Coordinates of C-alpha atoms in Angstrom, one line a residue:
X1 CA -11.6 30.6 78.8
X2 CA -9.3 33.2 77.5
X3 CA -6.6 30.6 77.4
X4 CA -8.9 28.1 75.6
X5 CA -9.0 30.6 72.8
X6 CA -5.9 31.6 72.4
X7 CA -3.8 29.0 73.4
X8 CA -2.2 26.6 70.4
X9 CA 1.1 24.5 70.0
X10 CA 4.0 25.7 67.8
X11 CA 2.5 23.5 65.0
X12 CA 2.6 23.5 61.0
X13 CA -1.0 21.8 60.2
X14 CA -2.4 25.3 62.0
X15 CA -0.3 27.3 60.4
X16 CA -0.5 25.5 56.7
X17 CA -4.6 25.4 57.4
X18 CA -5.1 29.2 58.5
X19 CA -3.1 30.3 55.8
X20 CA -4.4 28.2 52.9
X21 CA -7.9 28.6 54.0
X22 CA -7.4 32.6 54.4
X23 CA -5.7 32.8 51.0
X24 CA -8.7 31.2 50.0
X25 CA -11.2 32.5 50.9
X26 CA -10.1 35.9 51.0
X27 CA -10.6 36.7 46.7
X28 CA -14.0 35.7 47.6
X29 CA -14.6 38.5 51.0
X30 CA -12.9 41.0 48.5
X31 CA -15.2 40.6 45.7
X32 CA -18.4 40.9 48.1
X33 CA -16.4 44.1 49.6
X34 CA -15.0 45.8 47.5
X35 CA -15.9 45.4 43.5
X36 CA -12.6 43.6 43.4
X37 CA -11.8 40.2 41.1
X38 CA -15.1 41.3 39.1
X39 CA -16.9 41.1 42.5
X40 CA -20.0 42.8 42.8
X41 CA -19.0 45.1 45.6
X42 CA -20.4 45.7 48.8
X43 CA -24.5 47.2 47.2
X44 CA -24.0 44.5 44.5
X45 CA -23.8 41.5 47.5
X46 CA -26.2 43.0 49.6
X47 CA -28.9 43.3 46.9
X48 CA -27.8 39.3 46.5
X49 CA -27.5 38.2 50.0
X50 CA -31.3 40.4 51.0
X51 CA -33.3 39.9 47.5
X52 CA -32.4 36.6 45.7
X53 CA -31.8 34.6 48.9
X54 CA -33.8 36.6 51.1
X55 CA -31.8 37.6 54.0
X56 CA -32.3 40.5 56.6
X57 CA -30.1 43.6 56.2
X58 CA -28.6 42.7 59.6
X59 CA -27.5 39.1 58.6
X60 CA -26.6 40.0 55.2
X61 CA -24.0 43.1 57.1
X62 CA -22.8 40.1 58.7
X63 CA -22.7 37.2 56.5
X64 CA -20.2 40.0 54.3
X65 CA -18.4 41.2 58.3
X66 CA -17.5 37.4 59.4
X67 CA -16.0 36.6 56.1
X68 CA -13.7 39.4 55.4
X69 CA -13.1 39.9 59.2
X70 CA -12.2 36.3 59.5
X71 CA -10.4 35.9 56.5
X72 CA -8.0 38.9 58.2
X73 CA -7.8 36.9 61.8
X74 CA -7.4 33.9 59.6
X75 CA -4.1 35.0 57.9
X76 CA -2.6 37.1 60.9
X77 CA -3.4 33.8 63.3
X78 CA -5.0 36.3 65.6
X79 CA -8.5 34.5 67.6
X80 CA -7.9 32.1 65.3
X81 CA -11.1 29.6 67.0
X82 CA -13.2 32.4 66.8
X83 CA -12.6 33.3 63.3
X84 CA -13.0 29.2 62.1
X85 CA -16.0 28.9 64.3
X86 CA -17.6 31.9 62.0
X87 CA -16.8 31.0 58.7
X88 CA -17.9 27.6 59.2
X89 CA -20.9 28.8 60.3
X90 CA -21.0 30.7 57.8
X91 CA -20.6 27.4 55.2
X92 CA -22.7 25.7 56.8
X93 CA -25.6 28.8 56.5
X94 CA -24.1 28.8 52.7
X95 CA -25.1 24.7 52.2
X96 CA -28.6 25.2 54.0
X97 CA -29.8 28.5 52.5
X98 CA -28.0 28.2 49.1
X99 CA -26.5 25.0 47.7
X100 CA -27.8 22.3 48.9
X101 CA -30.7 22.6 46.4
X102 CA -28.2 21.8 43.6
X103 CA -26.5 19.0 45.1
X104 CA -23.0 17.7 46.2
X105 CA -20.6 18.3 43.1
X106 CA -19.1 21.9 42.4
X107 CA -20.1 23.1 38.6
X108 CA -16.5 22.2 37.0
X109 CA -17.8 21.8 34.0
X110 CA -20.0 24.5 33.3
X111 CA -22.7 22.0 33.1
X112 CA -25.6 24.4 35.4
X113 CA -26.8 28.2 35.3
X114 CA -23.7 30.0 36.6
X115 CA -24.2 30.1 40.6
X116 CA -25.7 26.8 40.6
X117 CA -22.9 25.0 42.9
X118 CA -23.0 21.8 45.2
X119 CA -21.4 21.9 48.7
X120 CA -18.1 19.5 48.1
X121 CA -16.5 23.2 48.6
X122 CA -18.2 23.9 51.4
X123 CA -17.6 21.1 53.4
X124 CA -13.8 20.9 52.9
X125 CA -13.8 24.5 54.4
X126 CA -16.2 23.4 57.0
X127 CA -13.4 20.4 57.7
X128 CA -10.5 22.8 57.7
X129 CA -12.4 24.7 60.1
X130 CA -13.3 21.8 63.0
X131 CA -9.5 21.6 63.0
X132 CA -8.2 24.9 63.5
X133 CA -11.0 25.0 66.3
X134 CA -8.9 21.8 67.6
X135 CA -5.4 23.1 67.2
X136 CA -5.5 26.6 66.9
X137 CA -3.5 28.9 64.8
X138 CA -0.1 27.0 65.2
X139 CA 3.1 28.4 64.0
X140 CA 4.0 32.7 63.6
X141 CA 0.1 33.2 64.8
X142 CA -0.5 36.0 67.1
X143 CA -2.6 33.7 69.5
X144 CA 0.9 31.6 69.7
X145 CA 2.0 35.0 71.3
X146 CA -0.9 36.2 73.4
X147 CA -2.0 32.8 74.6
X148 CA 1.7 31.4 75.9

């Protein structure tokens, strides 16, 4: 099992996909976080995640833990699997709990009350993930080191 994880090739797509999606996502963990990016910070998220969408204090704690901790395994390549296996949980929780009441299309245009976004977003990151799951981190990961 341990091999399954941390096995992957010497590949660019893993590599090109970790990073982009890390760098990504990452503005996003450090505004629930930290305040940062005018973020609300971590009391800010968590009055968000438990009062306007109704979440336990437990899975809210994690909802904000699996996307800063996996944007961080994301961009060092380290249990890379494991880190796309939570965030696209994670997107998919976002589509079922949150967006999929307005719909497919992001609000480009400004058209909807601010937070009122479709799920095109959330299902490229949702892609990206199934194939990090299949390749791994790929090239300058730490799994590349641990796992061969």
């Amino acid at each position: 099992m341990f091999q399954q994880v941390f096995s992957t090739d010497n590949n660019w797509p893993g590599l090109i996909l970790r990073l982009t999606l890390g760098l990504v996502i990452f503005p996003h963990a450090a505004q629930k976080l930290f305040g940062w990016f005018n973020g609300p910070g971590l009391s800010g998220e968590m009055h968000y995640l438990t009062q306007t969408t109704g979440l336990s204090t437990f899975t809210a704690v994690m909802v904000i833990l699996v996307e800063c901790g996996g944007t961080l395994l994301l961009l060092s390549g380290l249990a890379t699997r494991i880190a796309a296996v939570g965030i696209m949980g994670l997107f998919i929780g976002m589509i079922v709990v949150v967006h999929y009441k307005s719909g497919f299309f992001m609000n480009w245009f400004a058209q909807a009350p601010a937070g009122q976004e479709g799920f095109e977003y959330h299902l490229l990151v949702i892609g990206m993930c199934v194939v990090l799951i299949l390749t791994g981190g790929g090239r300058f990961s730490v799994d590349r080191l641990i796992g061969n």
